[in-house]
XYZ file of C-alpha atoms in Angstrom:
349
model
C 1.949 45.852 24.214
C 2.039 42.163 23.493
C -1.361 39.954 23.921
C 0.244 37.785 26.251
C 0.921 40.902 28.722
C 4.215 41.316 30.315
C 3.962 43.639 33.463
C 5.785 44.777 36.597
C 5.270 45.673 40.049
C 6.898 47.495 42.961
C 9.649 47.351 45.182
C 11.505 44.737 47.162
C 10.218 44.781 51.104
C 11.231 43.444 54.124
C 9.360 42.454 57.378
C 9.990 42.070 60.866
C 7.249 40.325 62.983
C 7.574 42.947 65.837
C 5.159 45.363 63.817
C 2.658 43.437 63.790
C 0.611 44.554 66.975
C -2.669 45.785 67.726
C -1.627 48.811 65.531
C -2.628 47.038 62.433
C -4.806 47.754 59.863
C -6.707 43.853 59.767
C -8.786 42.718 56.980
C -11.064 39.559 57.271
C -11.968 38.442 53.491
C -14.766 35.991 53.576
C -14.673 33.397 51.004
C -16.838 30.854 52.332
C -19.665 31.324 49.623
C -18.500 31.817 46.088
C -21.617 31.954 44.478
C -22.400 35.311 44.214
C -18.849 36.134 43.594
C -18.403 38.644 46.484
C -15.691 39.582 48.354
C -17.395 39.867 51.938
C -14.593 42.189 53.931
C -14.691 43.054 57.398
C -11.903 45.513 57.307
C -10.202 47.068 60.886
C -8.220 50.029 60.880
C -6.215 51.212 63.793
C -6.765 54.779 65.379
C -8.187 56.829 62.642
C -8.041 60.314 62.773
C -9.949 63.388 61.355
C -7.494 63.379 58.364
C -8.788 59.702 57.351
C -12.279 60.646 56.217
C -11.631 59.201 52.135
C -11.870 54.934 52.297
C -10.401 54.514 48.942
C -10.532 51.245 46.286
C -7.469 51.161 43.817
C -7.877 53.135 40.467
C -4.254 52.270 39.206
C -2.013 49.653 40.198
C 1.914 49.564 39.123
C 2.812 47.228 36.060
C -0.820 47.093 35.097
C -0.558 49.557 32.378
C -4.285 50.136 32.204
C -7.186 51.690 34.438
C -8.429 49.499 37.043
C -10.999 51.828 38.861
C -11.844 48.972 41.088
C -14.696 50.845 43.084
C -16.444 50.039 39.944
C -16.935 46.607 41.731
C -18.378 48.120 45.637
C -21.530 47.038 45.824
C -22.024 48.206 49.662
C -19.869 50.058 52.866
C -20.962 49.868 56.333
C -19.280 51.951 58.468
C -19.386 50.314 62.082
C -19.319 52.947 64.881
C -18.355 52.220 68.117
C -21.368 53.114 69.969
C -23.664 50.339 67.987
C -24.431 52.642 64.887
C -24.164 51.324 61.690
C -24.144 54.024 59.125
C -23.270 53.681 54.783
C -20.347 55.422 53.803
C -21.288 58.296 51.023
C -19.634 57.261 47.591
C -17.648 60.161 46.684
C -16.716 59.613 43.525
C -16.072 55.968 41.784
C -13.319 55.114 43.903
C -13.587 56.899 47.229
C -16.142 57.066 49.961
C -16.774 59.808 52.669
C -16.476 58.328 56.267
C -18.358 60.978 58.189
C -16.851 60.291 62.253
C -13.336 58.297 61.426
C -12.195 58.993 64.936
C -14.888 56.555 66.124
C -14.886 53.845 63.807
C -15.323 50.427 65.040
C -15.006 48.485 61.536
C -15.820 49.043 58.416
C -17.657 46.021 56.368
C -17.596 46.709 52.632
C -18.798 44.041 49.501
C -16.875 44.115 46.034
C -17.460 41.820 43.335
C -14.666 40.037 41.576
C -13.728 41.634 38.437
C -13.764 38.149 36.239
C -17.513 38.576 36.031
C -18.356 41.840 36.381
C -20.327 43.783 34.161
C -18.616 46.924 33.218
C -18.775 48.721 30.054
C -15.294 49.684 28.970
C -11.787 49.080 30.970
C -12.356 45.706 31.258
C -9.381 44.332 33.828
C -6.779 41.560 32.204
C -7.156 38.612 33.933
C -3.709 38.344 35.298
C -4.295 41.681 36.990
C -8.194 41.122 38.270
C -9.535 39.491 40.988
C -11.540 36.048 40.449
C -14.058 33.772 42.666
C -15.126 30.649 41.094
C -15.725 26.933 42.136
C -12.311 25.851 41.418
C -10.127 28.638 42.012
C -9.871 32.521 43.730
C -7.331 34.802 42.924
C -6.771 38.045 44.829
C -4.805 40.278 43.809
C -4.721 42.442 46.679
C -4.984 46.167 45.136
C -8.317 44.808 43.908
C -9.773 43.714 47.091
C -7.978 46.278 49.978
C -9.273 49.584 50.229
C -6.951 51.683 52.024
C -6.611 55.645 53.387
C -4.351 57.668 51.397
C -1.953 58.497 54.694
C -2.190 55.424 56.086
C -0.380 52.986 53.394
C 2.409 52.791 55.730
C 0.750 51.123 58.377
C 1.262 47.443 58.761
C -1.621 45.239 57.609
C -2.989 41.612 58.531
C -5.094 39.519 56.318
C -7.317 36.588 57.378
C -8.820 34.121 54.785
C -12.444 32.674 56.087
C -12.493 29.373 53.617
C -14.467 26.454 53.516
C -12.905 23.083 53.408
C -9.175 22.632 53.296
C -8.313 24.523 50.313
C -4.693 25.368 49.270
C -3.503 28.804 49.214
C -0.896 30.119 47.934
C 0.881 33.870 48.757
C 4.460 34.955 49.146
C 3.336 36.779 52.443
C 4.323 35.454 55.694
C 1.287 33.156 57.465
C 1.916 34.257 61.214
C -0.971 31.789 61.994
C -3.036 29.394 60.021
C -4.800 31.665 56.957
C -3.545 35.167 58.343
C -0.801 36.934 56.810
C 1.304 39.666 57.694
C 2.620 42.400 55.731
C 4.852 45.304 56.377
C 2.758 47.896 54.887
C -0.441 48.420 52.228
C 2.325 48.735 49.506
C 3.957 45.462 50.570
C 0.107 43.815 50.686
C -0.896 45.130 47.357
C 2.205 43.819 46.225
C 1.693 40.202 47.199
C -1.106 38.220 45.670
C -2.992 35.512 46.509
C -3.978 32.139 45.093
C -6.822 29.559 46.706
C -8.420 26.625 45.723
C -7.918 22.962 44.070
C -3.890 23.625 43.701
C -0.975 21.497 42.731
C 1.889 22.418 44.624
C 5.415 22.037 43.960
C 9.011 23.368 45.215
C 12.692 23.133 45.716
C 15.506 25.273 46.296
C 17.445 26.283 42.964
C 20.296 27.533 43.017
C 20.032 28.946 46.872
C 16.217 30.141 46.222
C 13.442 28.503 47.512
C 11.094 28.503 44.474
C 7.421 27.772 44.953
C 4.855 27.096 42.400
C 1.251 26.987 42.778
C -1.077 25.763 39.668
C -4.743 25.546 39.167
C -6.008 23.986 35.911
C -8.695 21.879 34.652
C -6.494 19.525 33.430
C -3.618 17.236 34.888
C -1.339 17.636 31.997
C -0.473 20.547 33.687
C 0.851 21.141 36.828
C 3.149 22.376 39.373
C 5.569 19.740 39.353
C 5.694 20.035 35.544
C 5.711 24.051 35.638
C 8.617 24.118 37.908
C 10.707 21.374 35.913
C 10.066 23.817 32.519
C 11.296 26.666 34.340
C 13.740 25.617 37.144
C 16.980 26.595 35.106
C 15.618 30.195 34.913
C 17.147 31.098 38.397
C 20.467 29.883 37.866
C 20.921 31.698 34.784
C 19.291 34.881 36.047
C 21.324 34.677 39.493
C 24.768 33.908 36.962
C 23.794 37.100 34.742
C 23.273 39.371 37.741
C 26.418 37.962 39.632
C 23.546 37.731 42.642
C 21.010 36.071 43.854
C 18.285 38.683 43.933
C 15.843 36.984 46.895
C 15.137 34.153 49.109
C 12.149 32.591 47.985
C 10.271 33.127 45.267
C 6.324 31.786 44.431
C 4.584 31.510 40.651
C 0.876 31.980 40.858
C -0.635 30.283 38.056
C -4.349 29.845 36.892
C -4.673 28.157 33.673
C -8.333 28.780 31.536
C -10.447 25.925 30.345
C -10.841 26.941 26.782
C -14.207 25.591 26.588
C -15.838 27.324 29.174
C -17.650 30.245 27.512
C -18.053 32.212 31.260
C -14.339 32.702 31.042
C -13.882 33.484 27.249
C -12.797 37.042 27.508
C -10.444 36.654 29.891
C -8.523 34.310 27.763
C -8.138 36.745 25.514
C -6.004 39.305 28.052
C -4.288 36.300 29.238
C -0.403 37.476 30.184
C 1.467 37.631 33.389
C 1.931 40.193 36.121
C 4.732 40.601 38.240
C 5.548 40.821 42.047
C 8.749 42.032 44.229
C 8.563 37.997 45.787
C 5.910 36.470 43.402
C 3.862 36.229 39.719
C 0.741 35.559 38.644
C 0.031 34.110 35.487
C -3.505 33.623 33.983
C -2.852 31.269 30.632
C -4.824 28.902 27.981
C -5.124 25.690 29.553
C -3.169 24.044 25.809
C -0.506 21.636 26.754
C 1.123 22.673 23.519
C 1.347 26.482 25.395
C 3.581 24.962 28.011
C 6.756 25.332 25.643
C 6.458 28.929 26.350
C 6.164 29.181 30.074
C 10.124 29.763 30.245
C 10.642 32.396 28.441
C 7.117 34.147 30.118
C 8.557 33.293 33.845
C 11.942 34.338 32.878
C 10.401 37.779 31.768
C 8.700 38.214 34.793
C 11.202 37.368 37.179
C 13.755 39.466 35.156
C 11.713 42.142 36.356
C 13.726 42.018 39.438
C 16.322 44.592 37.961
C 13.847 46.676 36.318
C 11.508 48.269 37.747
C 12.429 46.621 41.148
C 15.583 47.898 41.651
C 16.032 50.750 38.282
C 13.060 53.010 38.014
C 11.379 56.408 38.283
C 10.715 57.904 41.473
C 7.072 57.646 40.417
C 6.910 54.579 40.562
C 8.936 54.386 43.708
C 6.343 56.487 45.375
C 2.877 55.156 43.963
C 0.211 56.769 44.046
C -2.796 54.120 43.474
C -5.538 56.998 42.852
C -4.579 57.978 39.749
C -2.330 56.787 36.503
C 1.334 57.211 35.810
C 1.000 58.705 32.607
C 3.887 61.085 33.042
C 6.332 58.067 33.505
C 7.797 57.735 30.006
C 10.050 54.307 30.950
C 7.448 51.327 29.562
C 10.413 51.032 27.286
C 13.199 50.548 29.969
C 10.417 48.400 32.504
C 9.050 46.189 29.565
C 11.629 46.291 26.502
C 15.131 45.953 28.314
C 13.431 43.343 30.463
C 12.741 41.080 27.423
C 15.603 41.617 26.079
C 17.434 40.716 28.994
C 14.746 38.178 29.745
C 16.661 36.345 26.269
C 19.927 37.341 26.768
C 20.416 35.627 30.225
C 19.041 32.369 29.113
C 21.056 32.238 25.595
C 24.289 33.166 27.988
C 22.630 30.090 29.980
């Protein structure tokens, strides 16, 4: 595996806004104080039964190739009953928690730290696969924040941002209203990340996609407008080597390190990209003379469209997030082929 990390992610998904009803499984993420770097979560699910006793956090995630055991990062669960009682879930094990009466569950308000600043002895999370609160910028990738029941991941699932001021944010997921966001199912909301804060924003359509790039970095040499211009003739050629145009829209999540801020200095060195059925995140040096390669890193990622998106195992067709696909023997197929095609397509181009 490469330093600069080339990953993929799950499986193209649709939505219709008639499932979104009171059946939903809601979460309400509360970002209006960053300083302790806590994700505050008031999280609602829909008629629990006896068979929903486990809350679980994410141990493995696809395309991250690594252990993420985010219930390393719970700090607290309050299970909200709906006769007044407030009660802490029992933690199971070091992703799961015991919820004793799930038939008569109000709420359930949990706190998890951000995995940018945690301090964890081994496994430490690349950056482009962690979650992140600071001053400038939040990134949420949403298998690291969303607990979820093991036979519930079908369910359809809302997700309202609380933010202070008017900060930018931007998701591939649909907003139904302004800073909630609808998606089909826990797979499709794990799937789709989130970026917030001091953003440059930029977009057009290429080639029939609507491409959307978000950018924060400490410095205005680079930018959205400048991202998309370095990468814009990666569609066409992917959509001309495919003889399709894979998707609609399409959004590039980008966070770009100051070098010189020591707080951040081991996450620049897992910095890499991650990739989404509809989206990417990227979490780079913030080196002007490191823009040269942001083609050939979005053109990896996006390749990613054919493999594992489309071509894969069944195991990673049906993920499991509690435990590791170790017995999938394809990193070669999901990360070689794509790089190779990744070249191919824009040498054809």
């Amino acid at each position: 595996m490469k330093r600069i990390i080339f990953t993929a992610l799950l499986i193209p998904l649709f939505i219709t806004s008639s499932i979104f009803s009171q059946n939903s499984f809601k979460y309400t993420i509360d970002l209006r104080d960053t300083s302790d770097d806590l994700f505050i979560v008031e999280f609602t699910p829909s008629k629990l039964t006896n068979g929903d006793s486990i809350l679980s956090f994410v141990a493995f995630a696809p395309g991250a190739h690594q252990p993420l055991n985010f219930g390393r990062f719970v700090v607290s669960v309050s299970v909200n009953y709906k006769d007044g009682n407030v009660e802490q879930a029992f933690n199971k094990s070091t992703n799961d928690y015991v919820i004793e009466d799930p038939e008569n569950v109000e709420s359930i308000t949990y706190l998890i730290k951000d995995s940018f600043d945690a301090d964890v002895e081994g496994n430490s999370i690349h950056a482009m696969s962690g979650t992140g609160i600071t001053k400038e910028f939040i990134i949420i990738n949403n298998f690291g924040v969303l607990a979820y029941f093991a036979h519930r991941k079908d369910d359809p699932v809302t997700i309202e941002l609380l933010l202070e001021n008017n900060r930018t944010v931007g998701t591939a997921l649909e907003e139904s209203e302004p800073l909630k966001f609808d998606a089909e199912s826990y797979y499709h909301a794990a799937d789709s990340p989130i970026l917030v804060g001091d953003l440059s924003k930029a977009g057009k359509n290429i080639d029939g996609i609507d491409v959307e790039v978000f950018v924060y970095s400490p410095t205005t040499d680079i930018n959205a407008e400048k991202i998309l211009e370095l990468s814009d003739d990666v569609f066409p050629a992917a959509s001309k080597f495919m003889g399709f145009q894979p998707v609609d829209r399409y959004v590039m999540l980008m966070y770009f390190f100051d070098l010189s801020d020591q707080s951040l200095s081991h996450l620049i060195q897992s910095s890499g990209a991650l990739e989404h059925s509809y989206s990417s995140t990227y979490a780079l040096p913030a080196m002007p003379q490191f823009l040269p390669r942001v083609k050939s890193i979005v053109s990896h990622e996006y390749m990613h469209i054919l493999t594992p998106l489309h071509l894969r195992s069944e195991i990673i067709a049906n993920w499991d997030y509690s435990k590791p696909t170790s017995e999938d023997d394809h990193l070669w197929l999901y990360e070689g082929v794509t790089d190779w095609v990744s070249y191919i397509m824009m040498l054809r181009s």
